Amino acid sequence: MAVVKVIELLSESANGWEAAAQEAVSEASKTIDNIQSVYISNIQAIVENAKIVNYRLNVKISFIVK
């Protein structure tokens, strides 16, 4: 049996929601090992002058605790 922990992060990127999700995983992996999955619960686009300039995500990252 494995113990799995879930943390929630906010992430943003000007390069799309995929880049924002990767940024969350990259940052979390600096201090967390064994990341298993990312659940994206909310996507928001920030608009300026009729153009999308940033994507924001609420993500839940799950990882195995040793």
Short mmCIF file of N, CA, C and O in Angstrom, two decimals:
data_model
loop_
_atom_site.label_atom_id
_atom_site.label_comp_id
_atom_site.label_asym_id
_atom_site.label_seq_id
_atom_site.Cartn_x
_atom_site.Cartn_y
_atom_site.Cartn_z
N MET A 1 0.84 -1.18 0.00
CA MET A 1 0.00 0.00 0.00
C MET A 1 0.88 1.24 0.00
O MET A 1 1.90 1.29 0.67
N ALA A 2 0.50 2.23 -0.76
CA ALA A 2 1.24 3.49 -0.84
C ALA A 2 0.41 4.61 -0.23
O ALA A 2 -0.82 4.62 -0.33
N VAL A 3 1.11 5.55 0.38
CA VAL A 3 0.46 6.75 0.90
C VAL A 3 0.66 7.85 -0.14
O VAL A 3 1.78 8.14 -0.55
N VAL A 4 -0.44 8.45 -0.59
CA VAL A 4 -0.40 9.50 -1.59
C VAL A 4 -0.86 10.80 -0.95
O VAL A 4 -1.87 10.84 -0.27
N LYS A 5 -0.09 11.86 -1.19
CA LYS A 5 -0.45 13.17 -0.67
C LYS A 5 -0.79 14.07 -1.85
O LYS A 5 -0.23 13.93 -2.93
N VAL A 6 -1.72 15.02 -1.64
CA VAL A 6 -2.13 15.95 -2.68
C VAL A 6 -1.92 17.37 -2.17
O VAL A 6 -2.32 17.70 -1.05
N ILE A 7 -1.27 18.19 -2.99
CA ILE A 7 -1.11 19.61 -2.66
C ILE A 7 -1.77 20.42 -3.78
O ILE A 7 -1.88 19.96 -4.91
N GLU A 8 -2.19 21.62 -3.45
CA GLU A 8 -2.81 22.48 -4.45
C GLU A 8 -1.91 23.68 -4.70
O GLU A 8 -1.38 24.30 -3.76
N LEU A 9 -1.70 24.00 -5.98
CA LEU A 9 -0.85 25.10 -6.38
C LEU A 9 -1.58 26.00 -7.37
O LEU A 9 -2.50 25.55 -8.07
N LEU A 10 -1.14 27.24 -7.46
CA LEU A 10 -1.59 28.16 -8.51
C LEU A 10 -0.40 28.37 -9.42
O LEU A 10 0.73 28.53 -8.97
N SER A 11 -0.65 28.37 -10.72
CA SER A 11 0.43 28.54 -11.68
C SER A 11 -0.05 29.43 -12.82
O SER A 11 -1.24 29.47 -13.12
N GLU A 12 0.90 30.12 -13.46
CA GLU A 12 0.51 30.91 -14.62
C GLU A 12 1.63 30.95 -15.65
O GLU A 12 2.80 30.76 -15.32
N SER A 13 1.23 31.17 -16.89
CA SER A 13 2.17 31.25 -18.00
C SER A 13 1.53 32.04 -19.13
O SER A 13 0.33 31.98 -19.35
N ALA A 14 2.37 32.74 -19.87
CA ALA A 14 1.91 33.45 -21.06
C ALA A 14 1.88 32.53 -22.27
O ALA A 14 1.40 32.91 -23.33
N ASN A 15 2.38 31.30 -22.11
CA ASN A 15 2.54 30.39 -23.24
C ASN A 15 1.49 29.29 -23.29
O ASN A 15 1.73 28.24 -23.89
N GLY A 16 0.33 29.49 -22.67
CA GLY A 16 -0.74 28.50 -22.75
C GLY A 16 -0.91 27.70 -21.48
O GLY A 16 -0.06 27.73 -20.57
N TRP A 17 -2.03 26.97 -21.40
CA TRP A 17 -2.33 26.22 -20.18
C TRP A 17 -1.37 25.05 -20.00
O TRP A 17 -1.05 24.69 -18.86
N GLU A 18 -0.89 24.46 -21.09
CA GLU A 18 0.06 23.36 -20.96
C GLU A 18 1.36 23.83 -20.30
O GLU A 18 1.92 23.15 -19.45
N ALA A 19 1.83 25.01 -20.70
CA ALA A 19 3.04 25.57 -20.11
C ALA A 19 2.83 25.90 -18.63
O ALA A 19 3.73 25.71 -17.82
N ALA A 20 1.65 26.38 -18.28
CA ALA A 20 1.36 26.67 -16.88
C ALA A 20 1.34 25.39 -16.05
O ALA A 20 1.84 25.36 -14.92
N ALA A 21 0.79 24.32 -16.61
CA ALA A 21 0.78 23.03 -15.91
C ALA A 21 2.19 22.52 -15.74
O ALA A 21 2.58 22.04 -14.65
N GLN A 22 3.01 22.62 -16.77
CA GLN A 22 4.40 22.17 -16.68
C GLN A 22 5.17 22.99 -15.66
O GLN A 22 6.01 22.46 -14.92
N GLU A 23 4.91 24.28 -15.60
CA GLU A 23 5.56 25.15 -14.62
C GLU A 23 5.24 24.71 -13.20
O GLU A 23 6.10 24.68 -12.33
N ALA A 24 3.99 24.34 -12.95
CA ALA A 24 3.60 23.86 -11.62
C ALA A 24 4.35 22.58 -11.27
O ALA A 24 4.88 22.44 -10.15
N VAL A 25 4.44 21.65 -12.21
CA VAL A 25 5.16 20.40 -11.96
C VAL A 25 6.65 20.66 -11.76
O VAL A 25 7.27 20.11 -10.86
N SER A 26 7.23 21.52 -12.59
CA SER A 26 8.65 21.83 -12.47
C SER A 26 8.98 22.45 -11.11
O SER A 26 9.97 22.08 -10.47
N GLU A 27 8.16 23.39 -10.68
CA GLU A 27 8.40 24.03 -9.38
C GLU A 27 8.22 23.04 -8.23
O GLU A 27 9.02 23.00 -7.31
N ALA A 28 7.15 22.26 -8.28
CA ALA A 28 6.90 21.29 -7.21
C ALA A 28 8.00 20.24 -7.14
O ALA A 28 8.40 19.82 -6.04
N SER A 29 8.53 19.84 -8.29
CA SER A 29 9.54 18.78 -8.31
C SER A 29 10.88 19.23 -7.74
O SER A 29 11.75 18.40 -7.48
N LYS A 30 11.06 20.52 -7.50
CA LYS A 30 12.28 21.00 -6.85
C LYS A 30 12.37 20.52 -5.41
O LYS A 30 13.47 20.36 -4.88
N THR A 31 11.21 20.31 -4.78
CA THR A 31 11.20 19.90 -3.37
C THR A 31 10.41 18.62 -3.11
O THR A 31 10.42 18.12 -1.99
N ILE A 32 9.74 18.09 -4.14
CA ILE A 32 8.90 16.91 -3.97
C ILE A 32 9.33 15.84 -4.96
O ILE A 32 9.50 16.11 -6.14
N ASP A 33 9.50 14.62 -4.46
CA ASP A 33 9.82 13.47 -5.31
C ASP A 33 8.56 12.66 -5.57
O ASP A 33 7.55 12.81 -4.89
N ASN A 34 8.63 11.79 -6.54
CA ASN A 34 7.58 10.81 -6.83
C ASN A 34 6.24 11.43 -7.22
O ASN A 34 5.18 10.93 -6.86
N ILE A 35 6.27 12.53 -7.99
CA ILE A 35 5.02 13.12 -8.47
C ILE A 35 4.37 12.14 -9.44
O ILE A 35 5.01 11.62 -10.34
N GLN A 36 3.08 11.87 -9.22
CA GLN A 36 2.35 10.88 -10.00
C GLN A 36 1.37 11.47 -10.99
O GLN A 36 1.18 10.93 -12.07
N SER A 37 0.72 12.58 -10.62
CA SER A 37 -0.30 13.14 -11.52
C SER A 37 -0.58 14.59 -11.19
O SER A 37 -0.22 15.08 -10.11
N VAL A 38 -1.23 15.26 -12.15
CA VAL A 38 -1.65 16.64 -11.98
C VAL A 38 -3.12 16.71 -12.38
O VAL A 38 -3.50 16.25 -13.46
N TYR A 39 -3.94 17.26 -11.50
CA TYR A 39 -5.36 17.47 -11.78
C TYR A 39 -5.58 18.97 -11.92
O TYR A 39 -5.26 19.73 -11.00
N ILE A 40 -6.07 19.40 -13.06
CA ILE A 40 -6.32 20.82 -13.30
C ILE A 40 -7.79 21.08 -13.00
O ILE A 40 -8.68 20.55 -13.65
N SER A 41 -8.02 21.90 -11.98
CA SER A 41 -9.40 22.12 -11.54
C SER A 41 -9.99 23.44 -12.02
O SER A 41 -11.19 23.63 -11.96
N ASN A 42 -9.14 24.35 -12.50
CA ASN A 42 -9.67 25.64 -12.93
C ASN A 42 -8.68 26.26 -13.91
O ASN A 42 -7.49 26.28 -13.66
N ILE A 43 -9.19 26.76 -15.02
CA ILE A 43 -8.36 27.47 -16.00
C ILE A 43 -8.94 28.86 -16.19
O ILE A 43 -10.14 29.01 -16.38
N GLN A 44 -8.08 29.86 -16.13
CA GLN A 44 -8.51 31.24 -16.31
C GLN A 44 -7.57 31.91 -17.31
O GLN A 44 -6.35 31.71 -17.24
N ALA A 45 -8.10 32.69 -18.22
CA ALA A 45 -7.29 33.45 -19.16
C ALA A 45 -7.42 34.93 -18.83
O ALA A 45 -8.52 35.43 -18.64
N ILE A 46 -6.29 35.61 -18.77
CA ILE A 46 -6.25 37.04 -18.49
C ILE A 46 -6.17 37.77 -19.83
O ILE A 46 -5.32 37.45 -20.66
N VAL A 47 -7.06 38.73 -20.04
CA VAL A 47 -7.17 39.43 -21.32
C VAL A 47 -6.79 40.90 -21.14
O VAL A 47 -7.24 41.56 -20.20
N GLU A 48 -5.96 41.38 -22.06
CA GLU A 48 -5.63 42.81 -22.13
C GLU A 48 -5.69 43.23 -23.59
O GLU A 48 -5.13 42.56 -24.46
N ASN A 49 -6.38 44.32 -23.87
CA ASN A 49 -6.50 44.84 -25.24
C ASN A 49 -6.98 43.77 -26.21
O ASN A 49 -6.43 43.61 -27.30
N ALA A 50 -8.00 43.03 -25.80
CA ALA A 50 -8.64 42.00 -26.63
C ALA A 50 -7.73 40.83 -26.98
O ALA A 50 -7.98 40.11 -27.93
N LYS A 51 -6.66 40.63 -26.22
CA LYS A 51 -5.74 39.50 -26.44
C LYS A 51 -5.51 38.77 -25.11
O LYS A 51 -5.40 39.39 -24.05
N ILE A 52 -5.41 37.45 -25.19
CA ILE A 52 -5.06 36.67 -24.01
C ILE A 52 -3.58 36.86 -23.74
O ILE A 52 -2.75 36.64 -24.63
N VAL A 53 -3.26 37.31 -22.52
CA VAL A 53 -1.86 37.58 -22.18
C VAL A 53 -1.30 36.60 -21.15
O VAL A 53 -0.09 36.48 -21.01
N ASN A 54 -2.17 35.91 -20.43
CA ASN A 54 -1.71 34.96 -19.41
C ASN A 54 -2.77 33.91 -19.15
O ASN A 54 -3.97 34.18 -19.25
N TYR A 55 -2.32 32.72 -18.83
CA TYR A 55 -3.19 31.62 -18.43
C TYR A 55 -2.88 31.28 -16.98
O TYR A 55 -1.71 31.16 -16.61
N ARG A 56 -3.92 31.13 -16.17
CA ARG A 56 -3.76 30.77 -14.76
C ARG A 56 -4.48 29.46 -14.50
O ARG A 56 -5.60 29.25 -14.97
N LEU A 57 -3.85 28.61 -13.73
CA LEU A 57 -4.42 27.31 -13.39
C LEU A 57 -4.41 27.09 -11.89
O LEU A 57 -3.50 27.52 -11.20
N ASN A 58 -5.43 26.40 -11.41
CA ASN A 58 -5.40 25.79 -10.09
C ASN A 58 -5.10 24.32 -10.35
O ASN A 58 -5.84 23.68 -11.12
N VAL A 59 -4.04 23.81 -9.79
CA VAL A 59 -3.67 22.42 -10.02
C VAL A 59 -3.51 21.68 -8.71
O VAL A 59 -3.11 22.27 -7.70
N LYS A 60 -3.84 20.42 -8.73
CA LYS A 60 -3.60 19.53 -7.59
C LYS A 60 -2.57 18.51 -8.04
O LYS A 60 -2.76 17.84 -9.06
N ILE A 61 -1.48 18.45 -7.32
CA ILE A 61 -0.39 17.53 -7.65
C ILE A 61 -0.37 16.43 -6.61
O ILE A 61 -0.37 16.70 -5.40
N SER A 62 -0.39 15.19 -7.08
CA SER A 62 -0.34 14.06 -6.15
C SER A 62 1.02 13.38 -6.25
O SER A 62 1.61 13.28 -7.33
N PHE A 63 1.50 12.92 -5.09
CA PHE A 63 2.80 12.26 -5.04
C PHE A 63 2.80 11.21 -3.94
O PHE A 63 2.02 11.29 -2.98
N ILE A 64 3.68 10.24 -4.10
CA ILE A 64 3.79 9.15 -3.14
C ILE A 64 4.70 9.56 -2.01
O ILE A 64 5.79 10.09 -2.24
N VAL A 65 4.25 9.37 -0.77
CA VAL A 65 5.04 9.67 0.42
C VAL A 65 5.74 8.42 0.86
O VAL A 65 5.12 7.35 0.97
N LYS A 66 7.03 8.53 1.10
CA LYS A 66 7.80 7.36 1.57
C LYS A 66 7.91 7.36 3.07
O LYS A 66 7.97 8.37 3.71
#
